[in-house]
């Protein structure tokens, strides 16, 4: 099974989905990670502000930060290999890496018919 790790920059909370204005990209990532976890995927997300030791102890991420600085975050590692840096993975990329259909990783908004 794949192991996916997402290394976030320092944020106010573990997901970054807090405060008066929520970044839609952070909300998307949090939703997709939640769906992947429900499907049993080994995915972890680390926040530099809350878990700096994880960044220091991971040789790949430590080197990345020393070489490129904070602009390299967020960074995504799949099975020990750096796959993305500076931006979050797309839903399509996460689907490809996990073998899960992308439509199964999309949060569906209720339609007007559902609400009636």
mmCIF file of C-alpha atoms in Angstrom:
data_model
loop_
_atom_site.group_PDB
_atom_site.id
_atom_site.type_symbol
_atom_site.label_atom_id
_atom_site.label_comp_id
_atom_site.label_asym_id
_atom_site.label_seq_id
_atom_site.Cartn_x
_atom_site.Cartn_y
_atom_site.Cartn_z
ATOM 1 C CA UNK A 1 0.000 0.000 0.000
ATOM 2 C CA UNK A 2 1.217 3.484 -0.846
ATOM 3 C CA UNK A 3 2.278 5.855 1.923
ATOM 4 C CA UNK A 4 1.523 9.499 1.196
ATOM 5 C CA UNK A 5 2.870 12.334 3.312
ATOM 6 C CA UNK A 6 1.983 15.988 2.872
ATOM 7 C CA UNK A 7 4.248 18.511 4.554
ATOM 8 C CA UNK A 8 2.385 21.793 5.098
ATOM 9 C CA UNK A 9 3.871 25.181 5.876
ATOM 10 C CA UNK A 10 3.169 26.538 9.349
ATOM 11 C CA UNK A 11 -0.584 27.091 9.692
ATOM 12 C CA UNK A 12 -2.866 28.125 12.536
ATOM 13 C CA UNK A 13 -4.422 24.655 12.789
ATOM 14 C CA UNK A 14 -3.566 21.181 11.450
ATOM 15 C CA UNK A 15 -5.644 21.537 8.269
ATOM 16 C CA UNK A 16 -5.514 25.279 7.698
ATOM 17 C CA UNK A 17 -9.300 25.237 7.388
ATOM 18 C CA UNK A 18 -10.052 27.728 10.122
ATOM 19 C CA UNK A 19 -10.424 31.420 10.700
ATOM 20 C CA UNK A 20 -12.707 33.971 9.083
ATOM 21 C CA UNK A 21 -11.740 33.269 5.455
ATOM 22 C CA UNK A 22 -11.111 29.705 4.372
ATOM 23 C CA UNK A 23 -8.783 29.017 1.449
ATOM 24 C CA UNK A 24 -10.761 26.778 -0.940
ATOM 25 C CA UNK A 25 -7.587 24.872 -1.870
ATOM 26 C CA UNK A 26 -6.980 23.931 1.773
ATOM 27 C CA UNK A 27 -10.615 22.869 2.100
ATOM 28 C CA UNK A 28 -10.268 20.676 -1.023
ATOM 29 C CA UNK A 29 -7.110 19.027 0.287
ATOM 30 C CA UNK A 30 -8.657 18.406 3.710
ATOM 31 C CA UNK A 31 -11.749 16.847 2.087
ATOM 32 C CA UNK A 32 -9.755 14.576 -0.220
ATOM 33 C CA UNK A 33 -7.499 13.452 2.639
ATOM 34 C CA UNK A 34 -10.587 12.660 4.726
ATOM 35 C CA UNK A 35 -12.023 10.553 1.885
ATOM 36 C CA UNK A 36 -8.696 8.751 1.378
ATOM 37 C CA UNK A 37 -8.463 7.969 5.098
ATOM 38 C CA UNK A 38 -12.000 6.553 5.021
ATOM 39 C CA UNK A 39 -10.853 4.253 2.197
ATOM 40 C CA UNK A 40 -7.966 3.003 4.327
ATOM 41 C CA UNK A 41 -5.192 4.844 2.481
ATOM 42 C CA UNK A 42 -2.001 5.446 4.487
ATOM 43 C CA UNK A 43 -1.904 9.253 4.253
ATOM 44 C CA UNK A 44 -0.431 11.687 6.765
ATOM 45 C CA UNK A 45 -0.355 15.448 6.854
ATOM 46 C CA UNK A 46 2.197 17.370 8.897
ATOM 47 C CA UNK A 47 2.063 21.037 9.890
ATOM 48 C CA UNK A 48 5.432 22.757 10.318
ATOM 49 C CA UNK A 49 4.012 24.942 13.089
ATOM 50 C CA UNK A 50 2.837 21.976 15.171
ATOM 51 C CA UNK A 51 5.256 19.192 14.218
ATOM 52 C CA UNK A 52 8.648 20.730 13.358
ATOM 53 C CA UNK A 53 10.487 17.575 14.482
ATOM 54 C CA UNK A 54 8.905 15.596 11.612
ATOM 55 C CA UNK A 55 10.388 18.085 9.124
ATOM 56 C CA UNK A 56 13.815 18.003 10.775
ATOM 57 C CA UNK A 57 13.924 14.201 11.058
ATOM 58 C CA UNK A 58 12.823 13.518 7.476
ATOM 59 C CA UNK A 59 16.062 13.702 5.450
ATOM 60 C CA UNK A 60 14.291 14.400 2.155
ATOM 61 C CA UNK A 61 12.188 17.270 3.526
ATOM 62 C CA UNK A 62 15.050 18.645 5.621
ATOM 63 C CA UNK A 63 17.261 18.802 2.501
ATOM 64 C CA UNK A 64 14.451 20.311 0.439
ATOM 65 C CA UNK A 65 13.955 23.094 2.989
ATOM 66 C CA UNK A 66 17.694 23.734 3.273
ATOM 67 C CA UNK A 67 18.040 23.904 -0.531
ATOM 68 C CA UNK A 68 14.867 25.790 -1.460
ATOM 69 C CA UNK A 69 13.486 27.316 1.722
ATOM 70 C CA UNK A 70 9.881 27.650 2.828
ATOM 71 C CA UNK A 71 8.653 28.218 -0.740
ATOM 72 C CA UNK A 72 9.091 24.462 -1.271
ATOM 73 C CA UNK A 73 6.117 23.834 1.038
ATOM 74 C CA UNK A 74 3.683 22.246 0.751
ATOM 75 C CA UNK A 75 5.605 19.160 -0.339
ATOM 76 C CA UNK A 76 4.176 15.730 -1.082
ATOM 77 C CA UNK A 77 6.129 12.504 -0.635
ATOM 78 C CA UNK A 78 4.844 9.167 -1.933
ATOM 79 C CA UNK A 79 6.655 6.041 -0.761
ATOM 80 C CA UNK A 80 9.724 8.110 0.125
ATOM 81 C CA UNK A 81 9.875 9.935 -3.218
ATOM 82 C CA UNK A 82 9.263 13.672 -3.551
ATOM 83 C CA UNK A 83 6.353 14.050 -5.980
ATOM 84 C CA UNK A 84 5.316 17.715 -5.599
ATOM 85 C CA UNK A 85 6.731 20.840 -4.057
ATOM 86 C CA UNK A 86 5.374 24.341 -3.629
ATOM 87 C CA UNK A 87 1.768 23.318 -4.370
ATOM 88 C CA UNK A 88 -0.700 20.745 -3.135
ATOM 89 C CA UNK A 89 -1.316 17.626 -5.214
ATOM 90 C CA UNK A 90 -4.384 17.710 -7.414
ATOM 91 C CA UNK A 91 -7.238 15.342 -6.783
ATOM 92 C CA UNK A 92 -6.329 13.590 -10.042
ATOM 93 C CA UNK A 93 -2.746 13.046 -8.845
ATOM 94 C CA UNK A 94 -3.912 11.623 -5.527
ATOM 95 C CA UNK A 95 -6.298 9.339 -7.421
ATOM 96 C CA UNK A 96 -3.481 8.111 -9.663
ATOM 97 C CA UNK A 97 -1.082 7.515 -6.766
ATOM 98 C CA UNK A 98 -3.677 5.563 -4.783
ATOM 99 C CA UNK A 99 -5.455 3.755 -7.614
ATOM 100 C CA UNK A 100 -8.796 5.221 -6.537
ATOM 101 C CA UNK A 101 -11.173 6.632 -9.129
ATOM 102 C CA UNK A 102 -11.033 10.436 -9.062
ATOM 103 C CA UNK A 103 -14.841 10.682 -8.903
ATOM 104 C CA UNK A 104 -14.692 8.807 -5.587
ATOM 105 C CA UNK A 105 -12.485 11.574 -4.187
ATOM 106 C CA UNK A 106 -14.778 14.440 -5.073
ATOM 107 C CA UNK A 107 -17.068 15.795 -2.419
ATOM 108 C CA UNK A 108 -20.465 16.130 -3.987
ATOM 109 C CA UNK A 109 -22.585 19.114 -3.122
ATOM 110 C CA UNK A 110 -26.213 18.270 -2.435
ATOM 111 C CA UNK A 111 -28.510 19.203 -5.274
ATOM 112 C CA UNK A 112 -31.769 21.074 -4.827
ATOM 113 C CA UNK A 113 -33.590 17.775 -5.431
ATOM 114 C CA UNK A 114 -31.696 16.127 -2.560
ATOM 115 C CA UNK A 115 -32.750 18.889 -0.206
ATOM 116 C CA UNK A 116 -36.468 18.552 -0.997
#
